[in-house]
Amino acid sequence: MNTMIDRVIRAAMLDKAFYNKVEADTSLTQEALIVVILVSLAGSVGSFIGGMIGGNFGSALLALIGSLITGVVTYYIWAYVTYFVGTQLFGATADPGELLRVLGYASGPRALSILSFIPCIGWLIALAGGIWALVAGFLGVREALDLDTTKTLITVVIGWVIIFVITAVVTAVLGVGAMGLGAAGSLLRGR
């Protein structure tokens, strides 16, 4: 029986046959989104716990919400940017759904970010999960777009850079919001 967990494991194991299968199976589009939501939720929980350890409920709550929203939004942006770059720049034949499916399942290793709150090594665990997901995403994109390795690399890097910039901007905005919540909390406690 092929369950969602089995599919996420196959994606994380960089199973080329799996990526070929999932790119063509339109019935898995919604499940791929569910994977992204669950992975983003795991990262959100890690951010929330880290914020709570830091003693600031406001920033912890903002991190929880921000991480969840950012994870889902960047998934869609990366899939569509990758689709656009691959088809327009390199003449790949695919549809956005193929990229949504392969990138959704490829995001599974990012669930390690739930451990990001662990002092000293949490960031390293989260980074390893992110790199693993990027490698899985590369394989998925290569299979979905049917490009060679060099063209896939260029496509993925362009998409990743765009996602990195968007994430940095959103994080900066949310960070300013968290500082405001922290300052407001300090003022209220000071009364």
Short mmCIF file of N, CA and C in Angstrom, two decimals:
data_model
loop_
_atom_site.label_atom_id
_atom_site.label_comp_id
_atom_site.label_asym_id
_atom_site.label_seq_id
_atom_site.Cartn_x
_atom_site.Cartn_y
_atom_site.Cartn_z
N MET A 1 0.84 -1.18 0.00
CA MET A 1 0.00 0.00 0.00
C MET A 1 0.89 1.24 0.00
N ASN A 2 0.61 2.16 -0.91
CA ASN A 2 1.36 3.41 -1.00
C ASN A 2 0.67 4.49 -0.19
N THR A 3 1.21 4.79 0.98
CA THR A 3 0.65 5.85 1.78
C THR A 3 1.46 7.12 1.57
N MET A 4 0.96 8.20 2.08
CA MET A 4 1.67 9.46 1.95
C MET A 4 3.06 9.36 2.58
N ILE A 5 3.15 8.71 3.73
CA ILE A 5 4.44 8.58 4.40
C ILE A 5 5.42 7.78 3.54
N ASP A 6 4.93 6.70 2.93
CA ASP A 6 5.78 5.91 2.03
C ASP A 6 6.30 6.77 0.88
N ARG A 7 5.43 7.62 0.34
CA ARG A 7 5.84 8.47 -0.78
C ARG A 7 6.86 9.52 -0.32
N VAL A 8 6.66 10.09 0.84
CA VAL A 8 7.62 11.07 1.35
C VAL A 8 8.98 10.41 1.58
N ILE A 9 8.98 9.20 2.10
CA ILE A 9 10.23 8.48 2.33
C ILE A 9 10.92 8.19 1.00
N ARG A 10 10.16 7.75 0.01
CA ARG A 10 10.77 7.48 -1.31
C ARG A 10 11.34 8.75 -1.91
N ALA A 11 10.65 9.86 -1.74
CA ALA A 11 11.16 11.14 -2.24
C ALA A 11 12.45 11.52 -1.52
N ALA A 12 12.45 11.35 -0.19
CA ALA A 12 13.64 11.69 0.60
C ALA A 12 14.82 10.77 0.28
N MET A 13 14.53 9.55 -0.14
CA MET A 13 15.58 8.61 -0.51
C MET A 13 16.08 8.85 -1.93
N LEU A 14 15.58 9.93 -2.55
CA LEU A 14 16.01 10.36 -3.89
C LEU A 14 15.73 9.29 -4.94
N ASP A 15 14.57 8.67 -4.84
CA ASP A 15 14.14 7.60 -5.73
C ASP A 15 13.67 8.21 -7.07
N LYS A 16 14.51 8.07 -8.08
CA LYS A 16 14.22 8.64 -9.40
C LYS A 16 12.92 8.09 -9.98
N ALA A 17 12.68 6.80 -9.82
CA ALA A 17 11.45 6.19 -10.34
C ALA A 17 10.22 6.81 -9.66
N PHE A 18 10.34 7.12 -8.37
CA PHE A 18 9.23 7.76 -7.67
C PHE A 18 8.92 9.11 -8.28
N TYR A 19 9.95 9.92 -8.51
CA TYR A 19 9.72 11.25 -9.08
C TYR A 19 9.09 11.17 -10.48
N ASN A 20 9.50 10.17 -11.26
CA ASN A 20 8.88 9.98 -12.58
C ASN A 20 7.41 9.62 -12.44
N LYS A 21 7.10 8.81 -11.45
CA LYS A 21 5.71 8.40 -11.23
C LYS A 21 4.86 9.56 -10.74
N VAL A 22 5.36 10.29 -9.73
CA VAL A 22 4.56 11.35 -9.11
C VAL A 22 4.35 12.53 -10.05
N GLU A 23 5.30 12.79 -10.93
CA GLU A 23 5.12 13.91 -11.86
C GLU A 23 3.92 13.68 -12.78
N ALA A 24 3.64 12.42 -13.08
CA ALA A 24 2.55 12.10 -14.01
C ALA A 24 1.21 11.85 -13.33
N ASP A 25 1.22 11.63 -12.02
CA ASP A 25 0.00 11.26 -11.31
C ASP A 25 -0.71 12.49 -10.75
N THR A 26 -1.66 13.01 -11.51
CA THR A 26 -2.35 14.24 -11.12
C THR A 26 -3.18 14.08 -9.84
N SER A 27 -3.48 12.85 -9.46
CA SER A 27 -4.25 12.63 -8.23
C SER A 27 -3.43 12.93 -6.98
N LEU A 28 -2.11 13.13 -7.12
CA LEU A 28 -1.25 13.37 -5.96
C LEU A 28 -0.96 14.85 -5.71
N THR A 29 -1.54 15.75 -6.50
CA THR A 29 -1.27 17.18 -6.33
C THR A 29 -1.70 17.66 -4.95
N GLN A 30 -2.90 17.30 -4.53
CA GLN A 30 -3.38 17.75 -3.22
C GLN A 30 -2.55 17.14 -2.09
N GLU A 31 -2.17 15.89 -2.24
CA GLU A 31 -1.36 15.26 -1.21
C GLU A 31 0.01 15.93 -1.11
N ALA A 32 0.58 16.34 -2.24
CA ALA A 32 1.86 17.05 -2.21
C ALA A 32 1.73 18.35 -1.42
N LEU A 33 0.61 19.05 -1.58
CA LEU A 33 0.36 20.26 -0.80
C LEU A 33 0.24 19.93 0.68
N ILE A 34 -0.40 18.84 1.01
CA ILE A 34 -0.52 18.42 2.42
C ILE A 34 0.86 18.16 3.01
N VAL A 35 1.75 17.55 2.23
CA VAL A 35 3.12 17.32 2.69
C VAL A 35 3.78 18.66 3.01
N VAL A 36 3.63 19.63 2.12
CA VAL A 36 4.23 20.95 2.34
C VAL A 36 3.66 21.60 3.59
N ILE A 37 2.36 21.50 3.78
CA ILE A 37 1.73 22.09 4.96
C ILE A 37 2.26 21.43 6.23
N LEU A 38 2.35 20.10 6.24
CA LEU A 38 2.84 19.39 7.42
C LEU A 38 4.31 19.71 7.70
N VAL A 39 5.11 19.78 6.65
CA VAL A 39 6.53 20.11 6.81
C VAL A 39 6.67 21.55 7.32
N SER A 40 5.88 22.45 6.77
CA SER A 40 5.92 23.85 7.22
C SER A 40 5.45 23.96 8.67
N LEU A 41 4.46 23.16 9.02
CA LEU A 41 3.97 23.15 10.40
C LEU A 41 5.07 22.65 11.34
N ALA A 42 5.81 21.64 10.92
CA ALA A 42 6.92 21.14 11.75
C ALA A 42 7.95 22.25 11.97
N GLY A 43 8.29 22.97 10.91
CA GLY A 43 9.23 24.09 11.05
C GLY A 43 8.66 25.18 11.94
N SER A 44 7.36 25.41 11.82
CA SER A 44 6.70 26.42 12.64
C SER A 44 6.76 26.05 14.12
N VAL A 45 6.56 24.79 14.41
CA VAL A 45 6.62 24.32 15.80
C VAL A 45 8.03 24.51 16.35
N GLY A 46 9.03 24.18 15.54
CA GLY A 46 10.43 24.39 15.96
C GLY A 46 10.71 25.86 16.24
N SER A 47 10.22 26.73 15.36
CA SER A 47 10.40 28.18 15.57
C SER A 47 9.67 28.64 16.82
N PHE A 48 8.47 28.13 17.03
CA PHE A 48 7.68 28.51 18.20
C PHE A 48 8.38 28.09 19.50
N ILE A 49 8.86 26.87 19.54
CA ILE A 49 9.55 26.38 20.74
C ILE A 49 10.80 27.22 20.98
N GLY A 50 11.54 27.51 19.91
CA GLY A 50 12.73 28.35 20.05
C GLY A 50 12.39 29.73 20.60
N GLY A 51 11.30 30.31 20.13
CA GLY A 51 10.87 31.60 20.64
C GLY A 51 10.45 31.54 22.09
N MET A 52 9.79 30.45 22.45
CA MET A 52 9.36 30.30 23.85
C MET A 52 10.56 30.11 24.78
N ILE A 53 11.56 29.39 24.30
CA ILE A 53 12.79 29.22 25.09
C ILE A 53 13.44 30.58 25.30
N GLY A 54 13.37 31.41 24.27
CA GLY A 54 13.91 32.76 24.36
C GLY A 54 13.09 33.67 25.26
N GLY A 55 11.93 33.22 25.68
CA GLY A 55 11.13 33.96 26.63
C GLY A 55 10.21 35.01 26.05
N ASN A 56 10.01 35.01 24.76
CA ASN A 56 9.15 36.03 24.18
C ASN A 56 7.99 35.36 23.45
N PHE A 57 6.84 35.33 24.09
CA PHE A 57 5.67 34.69 23.49
C PHE A 57 5.26 35.36 22.19
N GLY A 58 5.34 36.69 22.15
CA GLY A 58 4.94 37.41 20.93
C GLY A 58 5.76 37.01 19.73
N SER A 59 7.08 36.98 19.87
CA SER A 59 7.92 36.59 18.75
C SER A 59 7.76 35.11 18.43
N ALA A 60 7.52 34.28 19.46
CA ALA A 60 7.30 32.85 19.24
C ALA A 60 6.04 32.62 18.41
N LEU A 61 4.99 33.34 18.76
CA LEU A 61 3.73 33.21 18.02
C LEU A 61 3.88 33.70 16.59
N LEU A 62 4.58 34.82 16.43
CA LEU A 62 4.82 35.36 15.09
C LEU A 62 5.66 34.38 14.27
N ALA A 63 6.65 33.75 14.90
CA ALA A 63 7.48 32.76 14.20
C ALA A 63 6.64 31.56 13.77
N LEU A 64 5.73 31.13 14.63
CA LEU A 64 4.86 30.00 14.32
C LEU A 64 4.03 30.30 13.08
N ILE A 65 3.37 31.42 13.08
CA ILE A 65 2.50 31.80 11.96
C ILE A 65 3.32 32.09 10.71
N GLY A 66 4.39 32.86 10.89
CA GLY A 66 5.23 33.25 9.75
C GLY A 66 5.86 32.07 9.05
N SER A 67 6.37 31.11 9.82
CA SER A 67 7.01 29.94 9.21
C SER A 67 6.02 29.10 8.42
N LEU A 68 4.83 28.96 8.94
CA LEU A 68 3.80 28.18 8.25
C LEU A 68 3.41 28.85 6.94
N ILE A 69 3.12 30.13 6.98
CA ILE A 69 2.71 30.85 5.78
C ILE A 69 3.85 30.90 4.77
N THR A 70 5.05 31.21 5.23
CA THR A 70 6.20 31.30 4.32
C THR A 70 6.46 29.97 3.63
N GLY A 71 6.36 28.86 4.37
CA GLY A 71 6.61 27.54 3.78
C GLY A 71 5.66 27.22 2.64
N VAL A 72 4.39 27.53 2.82
CA VAL A 72 3.40 27.22 1.78
C VAL A 72 3.53 28.19 0.60
N VAL A 73 3.69 29.46 0.89
CA VAL A 73 3.79 30.46 -0.19
C VAL A 73 5.04 30.22 -1.03
N THR A 74 6.17 29.96 -0.38
CA THR A 74 7.39 29.75 -1.15
C THR A 74 7.34 28.47 -1.98
N TYR A 75 6.59 27.49 -1.51
CA TYR A 75 6.39 26.26 -2.30
C TYR A 75 5.74 26.59 -3.64
N TYR A 76 4.69 27.35 -3.60
CA TYR A 76 4.00 27.73 -4.84
C TYR A 76 4.89 28.60 -5.72
N ILE A 77 5.55 29.56 -5.12
CA ILE A 77 6.40 30.45 -5.91
C ILE A 77 7.53 29.66 -6.56
N TRP A 78 8.19 28.79 -5.78
CA TRP A 78 9.29 28.02 -6.35
C TRP A 78 8.81 27.12 -7.48
N ALA A 79 7.68 26.47 -7.31
CA ALA A 79 7.15 25.59 -8.37
C ALA A 79 6.87 26.38 -9.64
N TYR A 80 6.22 27.54 -9.51
CA TYR A 80 5.87 28.31 -10.71
C TYR A 80 7.09 28.99 -11.33
N VAL A 81 8.02 29.47 -10.51
CA VAL A 81 9.25 30.06 -11.07
C VAL A 81 10.05 28.98 -11.79
N THR A 82 10.15 27.81 -11.17
CA THR A 82 10.89 26.71 -11.79
C THR A 82 10.23 26.28 -13.09
N TYR A 83 8.93 26.20 -13.07
CA TYR A 83 8.19 25.88 -14.30
C TYR A 83 8.49 26.91 -15.38
N PHE A 84 8.38 28.18 -15.02
CA PHE A 84 8.59 29.26 -16.00
C PHE A 84 10.01 29.23 -16.55
N VAL A 85 11.01 29.15 -15.67
CA VAL A 85 12.41 29.15 -16.12
C VAL A 85 12.68 27.93 -16.99
N GLY A 86 12.25 26.76 -16.52
CA GLY A 86 12.52 25.53 -17.28
C GLY A 86 11.87 25.51 -18.65
N THR A 87 10.63 25.97 -18.73
CA THR A 87 9.93 25.92 -20.02
C THR A 87 10.32 27.07 -20.94
N GLN A 88 10.49 28.25 -20.37
CA GLN A 88 10.79 29.42 -21.22
C GLN A 88 12.26 29.54 -21.59
N LEU A 89 13.14 29.24 -20.65
CA LEU A 89 14.57 29.39 -20.90
C LEU A 89 15.16 28.16 -21.59
N PHE A 90 14.65 26.98 -21.24
CA PHE A 90 15.26 25.75 -21.76
C PHE A 90 14.32 24.90 -22.61
N GLY A 91 13.11 25.36 -22.84
CA GLY A 91 12.18 24.64 -23.70
C GLY A 91 11.68 23.32 -23.13
N ALA A 92 11.70 23.18 -21.83
CA ALA A 92 11.20 21.95 -21.20
C ALA A 92 9.71 21.83 -21.43
N THR A 93 9.23 20.60 -21.43
CA THR A 93 7.80 20.38 -21.57
C THR A 93 7.27 19.83 -20.25
N ALA A 94 6.47 20.62 -19.61
CA ALA A 94 5.89 20.24 -18.32
C ALA A 94 4.72 21.16 -18.06
N ASP A 95 3.98 20.87 -17.01
CA ASP A 95 2.94 21.80 -16.57
C ASP A 95 3.22 22.11 -15.10
N PRO A 96 2.66 23.19 -14.58
CA PRO A 96 2.95 23.57 -13.19
C PRO A 96 2.61 22.47 -12.18
N GLY A 97 1.58 21.69 -12.45
CA GLY A 97 1.20 20.62 -11.54
C GLY A 97 2.31 19.60 -11.33
N GLU A 98 3.06 19.31 -12.38
CA GLU A 98 4.18 18.37 -12.25
C GLU A 98 5.20 18.90 -11.25
N LEU A 99 5.50 20.20 -11.34
CA LEU A 99 6.46 20.79 -10.42
C LEU A 99 5.89 20.87 -9.01
N LEU A 100 4.62 21.18 -8.88
CA LEU A 100 4.00 21.22 -7.55
C LEU A 100 4.10 19.86 -6.87
N ARG A 101 3.88 18.80 -7.64
CA ARG A 101 3.92 17.46 -7.05
C ARG A 101 5.34 17.07 -6.64
N VAL A 102 6.29 17.19 -7.54
CA VAL A 102 7.65 16.75 -7.20
C VAL A 102 8.27 17.60 -6.11
N LEU A 103 8.04 18.91 -6.15
CA LEU A 103 8.61 19.78 -5.11
C LEU A 103 7.89 19.61 -3.77
N GLY A 104 6.62 19.29 -3.82
CA GLY A 104 5.89 19.03 -2.58
C GLY A 104 6.47 17.85 -1.83
N TYR A 105 6.64 16.75 -2.52
CA TYR A 105 7.21 15.57 -1.87
C TYR A 105 8.68 15.78 -1.52
N ALA A 106 9.40 16.50 -2.35
CA ALA A 106 10.82 16.75 -2.09
C ALA A 106 11.03 17.58 -0.83
N SER A 107 10.01 18.29 -0.39
CA SER A 107 10.16 19.15 0.79
C SER A 107 10.19 18.35 2.10
N GLY A 108 9.91 17.08 2.05
CA GLY A 108 9.84 16.25 3.25
C GLY A 108 11.00 16.40 4.23
N PRO A 109 12.25 16.38 3.78
CA PRO A 109 13.36 16.49 4.74
C PRO A 109 13.39 17.81 5.52
N ARG A 110 12.69 18.82 5.04
CA ARG A 110 12.64 20.09 5.79
C ARG A 110 11.93 19.92 7.13
N ALA A 111 11.24 18.80 7.32
CA ALA A 111 10.57 18.55 8.60
C ALA A 111 11.57 18.47 9.74
N LEU A 112 12.83 18.24 9.43
CA LEU A 112 13.87 18.23 10.46
C LEU A 112 13.97 19.58 11.18
N SER A 113 13.44 20.62 10.56
CA SER A 113 13.50 21.95 11.19
C SER A 113 12.66 22.01 12.47
N ILE A 114 11.88 20.99 12.74
CA ILE A 114 11.16 20.95 14.02
C ILE A 114 12.16 20.90 15.17
N LEU A 115 13.38 20.47 14.89
CA LEU A 115 14.42 20.37 15.91
C LEU A 115 15.30 21.62 15.98
N SER A 116 14.91 22.67 15.29
CA SER A 116 15.73 23.88 15.22
C SER A 116 15.91 24.57 16.57
N PHE A 117 15.07 24.27 17.53
CA PHE A 117 15.16 24.91 18.85
C PHE A 117 16.28 24.35 19.72
N ILE A 118 16.87 23.22 19.34
CA ILE A 118 17.90 22.58 20.16
C ILE A 118 19.14 23.48 20.20
N PRO A 119 19.57 23.84 21.40
CA PRO A 119 20.73 24.73 21.50
C PRO A 119 21.96 24.16 20.80
N CYS A 120 22.69 25.02 20.18
CA CYS A 120 23.97 24.75 19.52
C CYS A 120 23.87 23.96 18.21
N ILE A 121 23.01 22.95 18.13
CA ILE A 121 22.98 22.13 16.92
C ILE A 121 21.66 22.20 16.16
N GLY A 122 20.65 22.81 16.74
CA GLY A 122 19.34 22.85 16.09
C GLY A 122 19.39 23.49 14.72
N TRP A 123 20.13 24.58 14.61
CA TRP A 123 20.24 25.26 13.31
C TRP A 123 20.93 24.36 12.29
N LEU A 124 21.88 23.55 12.76
CA LEU A 124 22.61 22.65 11.86
C LEU A 124 21.70 21.53 11.35
N ILE A 125 20.85 21.01 12.23
CA ILE A 125 19.89 19.98 11.83
C ILE A 125 18.90 20.54 10.81
N ALA A 126 18.40 21.75 11.09
CA ALA A 126 17.47 22.39 10.16
C ALA A 126 18.15 22.67 8.81
N LEU A 127 19.39 23.10 8.85
CA LEU A 127 20.15 23.36 7.61
C LEU A 127 20.33 22.07 6.82
N ALA A 128 20.67 20.98 7.51
CA ALA A 128 20.84 19.69 6.83
C ALA A 128 19.54 19.27 6.15
N GLY A 129 18.41 19.44 6.85
CA GLY A 129 17.11 19.11 6.25
C GLY A 129 16.82 19.97 5.04
N GLY A 130 17.18 21.25 5.12
CA GLY A 130 16.97 22.15 3.98
C GLY A 130 17.82 21.77 2.78
N ILE A 131 19.07 21.43 3.02
CA ILE A 131 19.96 21.02 1.93
C ILE A 131 19.46 19.70 1.33
N TRP A 132 19.06 18.78 2.16
CA TRP A 132 18.53 17.50 1.69
C TRP A 132 17.29 17.74 0.82
N ALA A 133 16.41 18.62 1.27
CA ALA A 133 15.21 18.93 0.48
C ALA A 133 15.58 19.60 -0.84
N LEU A 134 16.62 20.42 -0.82
CA LEU A 134 17.06 21.07 -2.06
C LEU A 134 17.60 20.04 -3.05
N VAL A 135 18.35 19.06 -2.56
CA VAL A 135 18.85 17.99 -3.43
C VAL A 135 17.68 17.17 -3.98
N ALA A 136 16.72 16.85 -3.11
CA ALA A 136 15.53 16.11 -3.57
C ALA A 136 14.75 16.94 -4.58
N GLY A 137 14.65 18.24 -4.32
CA GLY A 137 13.97 19.13 -5.27
C GLY A 137 14.67 19.16 -6.61
N PHE A 138 16.00 19.19 -6.60
CA PHE A 138 16.78 19.15 -7.83
C PHE A 138 16.44 17.90 -8.65
N LEU A 139 16.45 16.76 -7.98
CA LEU A 139 16.13 15.51 -8.67
C LEU A 139 14.71 15.54 -9.22
N GLY A 140 13.77 16.01 -8.40
CA GLY A 140 12.38 16.09 -8.85
C GLY A 140 12.21 17.02 -10.03
N VAL A 141 12.86 18.16 -9.99
CA VAL A 141 12.78 19.13 -11.11
C VAL A 141 13.38 18.52 -12.36
N ARG A 142 14.51 17.86 -12.22
CA ARG A 142 15.15 17.23 -13.40
C ARG A 142 14.21 16.22 -14.06
N GLU A 143 13.53 15.44 -13.23
CA GLU A 143 12.61 14.44 -13.78
C GLU A 143 11.35 15.09 -14.36
N ALA A 144 10.83 16.09 -13.68
CA ALA A 144 9.59 16.74 -14.15
C ALA A 144 9.81 17.51 -15.44
N LEU A 145 10.94 18.20 -15.54
CA LEU A 145 11.20 19.02 -16.72
C LEU A 145 11.95 18.27 -17.82
N ASP A 146 12.45 17.08 -17.50
CA ASP A 146 13.22 16.28 -18.46
C ASP A 146 14.38 17.08 -19.05
N LEU A 147 15.13 17.73 -18.17
CA LEU A 147 16.30 18.51 -18.58
C LEU A 147 17.57 17.77 -18.18
N ASP A 148 18.69 18.18 -18.80
CA ASP A 148 19.95 17.60 -18.36
C ASP A 148 20.36 18.26 -17.04
N THR A 149 21.43 17.75 -16.46
CA THR A 149 21.84 18.20 -15.13
C THR A 149 22.20 19.68 -15.11
N THR A 150 22.91 20.17 -16.10
CA THR A 150 23.32 21.58 -16.12
C THR A 150 22.12 22.50 -16.21
N LYS A 151 21.20 22.22 -17.10
CA LYS A 151 20.01 23.07 -17.25
C LYS A 151 19.13 23.00 -16.00
N THR A 152 19.06 21.81 -15.41
CA THR A 152 18.30 21.68 -14.17
C THR A 152 18.94 22.50 -13.07
N LEU A 153 20.25 22.44 -12.97
CA LEU A 153 20.97 23.19 -11.94
C LEU A 153 20.71 24.70 -12.08
N ILE A 154 20.80 25.20 -13.30
CA ILE A 154 20.54 26.62 -13.54
C ILE A 154 19.10 26.97 -13.16
N THR A 155 18.17 26.13 -13.55
CA THR A 155 16.75 26.35 -13.24
C THR A 155 16.52 26.37 -11.74
N VAL A 156 17.07 25.40 -11.04
CA VAL A 156 16.87 25.30 -9.59
C VAL A 156 17.54 26.48 -8.87
N VAL A 157 18.73 26.84 -9.30
CA VAL A 157 19.44 27.95 -8.64
C VAL A 157 18.67 29.25 -8.81
N ILE A 158 18.19 29.52 -10.01
CA ILE A 158 17.40 30.74 -10.23
C ILE A 158 16.17 30.75 -9.33
N GLY A 159 15.46 29.64 -9.30
CA GLY A 159 14.28 29.54 -8.43
C GLY A 159 14.63 29.68 -6.97
N TRP A 160 15.72 29.05 -6.55
CA TRP A 160 16.13 29.09 -5.15
C TRP A 160 16.53 30.51 -4.75
N VAL A 161 17.25 31.21 -5.61
CA VAL A 161 17.65 32.58 -5.30
C VAL A 161 16.42 33.47 -5.12
N ILE A 162 15.45 33.32 -6.00
CA ILE A 162 14.22 34.11 -5.87
C ILE A 162 13.52 33.79 -4.56
N ILE A 163 13.42 32.52 -4.20
CA ILE A 163 12.80 32.11 -2.94
C ILE A 163 13.60 32.65 -1.75
N PHE A 164 14.91 32.61 -1.84
CA PHE A 164 15.75 33.11 -0.76
C PHE A 164 15.50 34.59 -0.51
N VAL A 165 15.43 35.36 -1.57
CA VAL A 165 15.17 36.80 -1.44
C VAL A 165 13.80 37.05 -0.83
N ILE A 166 12.79 36.35 -1.32
CA ILE A 166 11.43 36.52 -0.79
C ILE A 166 11.39 36.14 0.68
N THR A 167 12.01 35.03 1.04
CA THR A 167 12.02 34.59 2.44
C THR A 167 12.76 35.59 3.32
N ALA A 168 13.87 36.13 2.83
CA ALA A 168 14.62 37.13 3.61
C ALA A 168 13.78 38.37 3.86
N VAL A 169 13.05 38.82 2.85
CA VAL A 169 12.20 40.00 3.00
C VAL A 169 11.08 39.72 4.00
N VAL A 170 10.41 38.58 3.84
CA VAL A 170 9.31 38.24 4.75
C VAL A 170 9.84 38.09 6.18
N THR A 171 10.98 37.44 6.33
CA THR A 171 11.56 37.26 7.66
C THR A 171 11.91 38.61 8.28
N ALA A 172 12.45 39.50 7.48
CA ALA A 172 12.79 40.84 8.00
C ALA A 172 11.53 41.57 8.45
N VAL A 173 10.49 41.50 7.65
CA VAL A 173 9.23 42.16 8.02
C VAL A 173 8.67 41.55 9.29
N LEU A 174 8.64 40.22 9.36
CA LEU A 174 8.12 39.56 10.56
C LEU A 174 9.01 39.82 11.77
N GLY A 175 10.31 39.90 11.54
CA GLY A 175 11.23 40.20 12.64
C GLY A 175 10.97 41.57 13.23
N VAL A 176 10.71 42.54 12.37
CA VAL A 176 10.38 43.88 12.85
C VAL A 176 9.07 43.82 13.64
N GLY A 177 8.12 43.04 13.15
CA GLY A 177 6.86 42.87 13.87
C GLY A 177 7.06 42.23 15.23
N ALA A 178 7.95 41.23 15.28
CA ALA A 178 8.23 40.56 16.55
C ALA A 178 8.90 41.51 17.53
N MET A 179 9.80 42.35 17.01
CA MET A 179 10.43 43.34 17.89
C MET A 179 9.39 44.29 18.45
N GLY A 180 8.45 44.67 17.62
CA GLY A 180 7.37 45.56 18.08
C GLY A 180 6.52 44.90 19.15
N LEU A 181 6.20 43.62 18.95
CA LEU A 181 5.43 42.90 19.98
C LEU A 181 6.23 42.78 21.28
N GLY A 182 7.51 42.52 21.15
CA GLY A 182 8.36 42.42 22.33
C GLY A 182 8.45 43.75 23.07
N ALA A 183 8.59 44.83 22.32
CA ALA A 183 8.66 46.16 22.94
C ALA A 183 7.34 46.51 23.61
N ALA A 184 6.24 46.20 22.95
CA ALA A 184 4.93 46.49 23.54
C ALA A 184 4.74 45.68 24.81
N GLY A 185 5.18 44.43 24.80
CA GLY A 185 5.08 43.60 26.00
C GLY A 185 5.91 44.15 27.13
N SER A 186 7.12 44.65 26.80
CA SER A 186 7.98 45.24 27.82
C SER A 186 7.36 46.48 28.42
N LEU A 187 6.75 47.29 27.58
CA LEU A 187 6.09 48.51 28.07
C LEU A 187 4.93 48.17 29.00
N LEU A 188 4.17 47.14 28.61
CA LEU A 188 3.02 46.74 29.45
C LEU A 188 3.48 46.17 30.78
N ARG A 189 4.58 45.40 30.76
CA ARG A 189 5.09 44.81 32.00
C ARG A 189 5.70 45.89 32.88
N GLY A 190 6.22 46.95 32.28
CA GLY A 190 6.86 48.02 33.02
C GLY A 190 5.89 48.91 33.77
N ARG A 191 4.63 48.87 33.45
CA ARG A 191 3.63 49.72 34.11
C ARG A 191 3.36 49.32 35.50
#
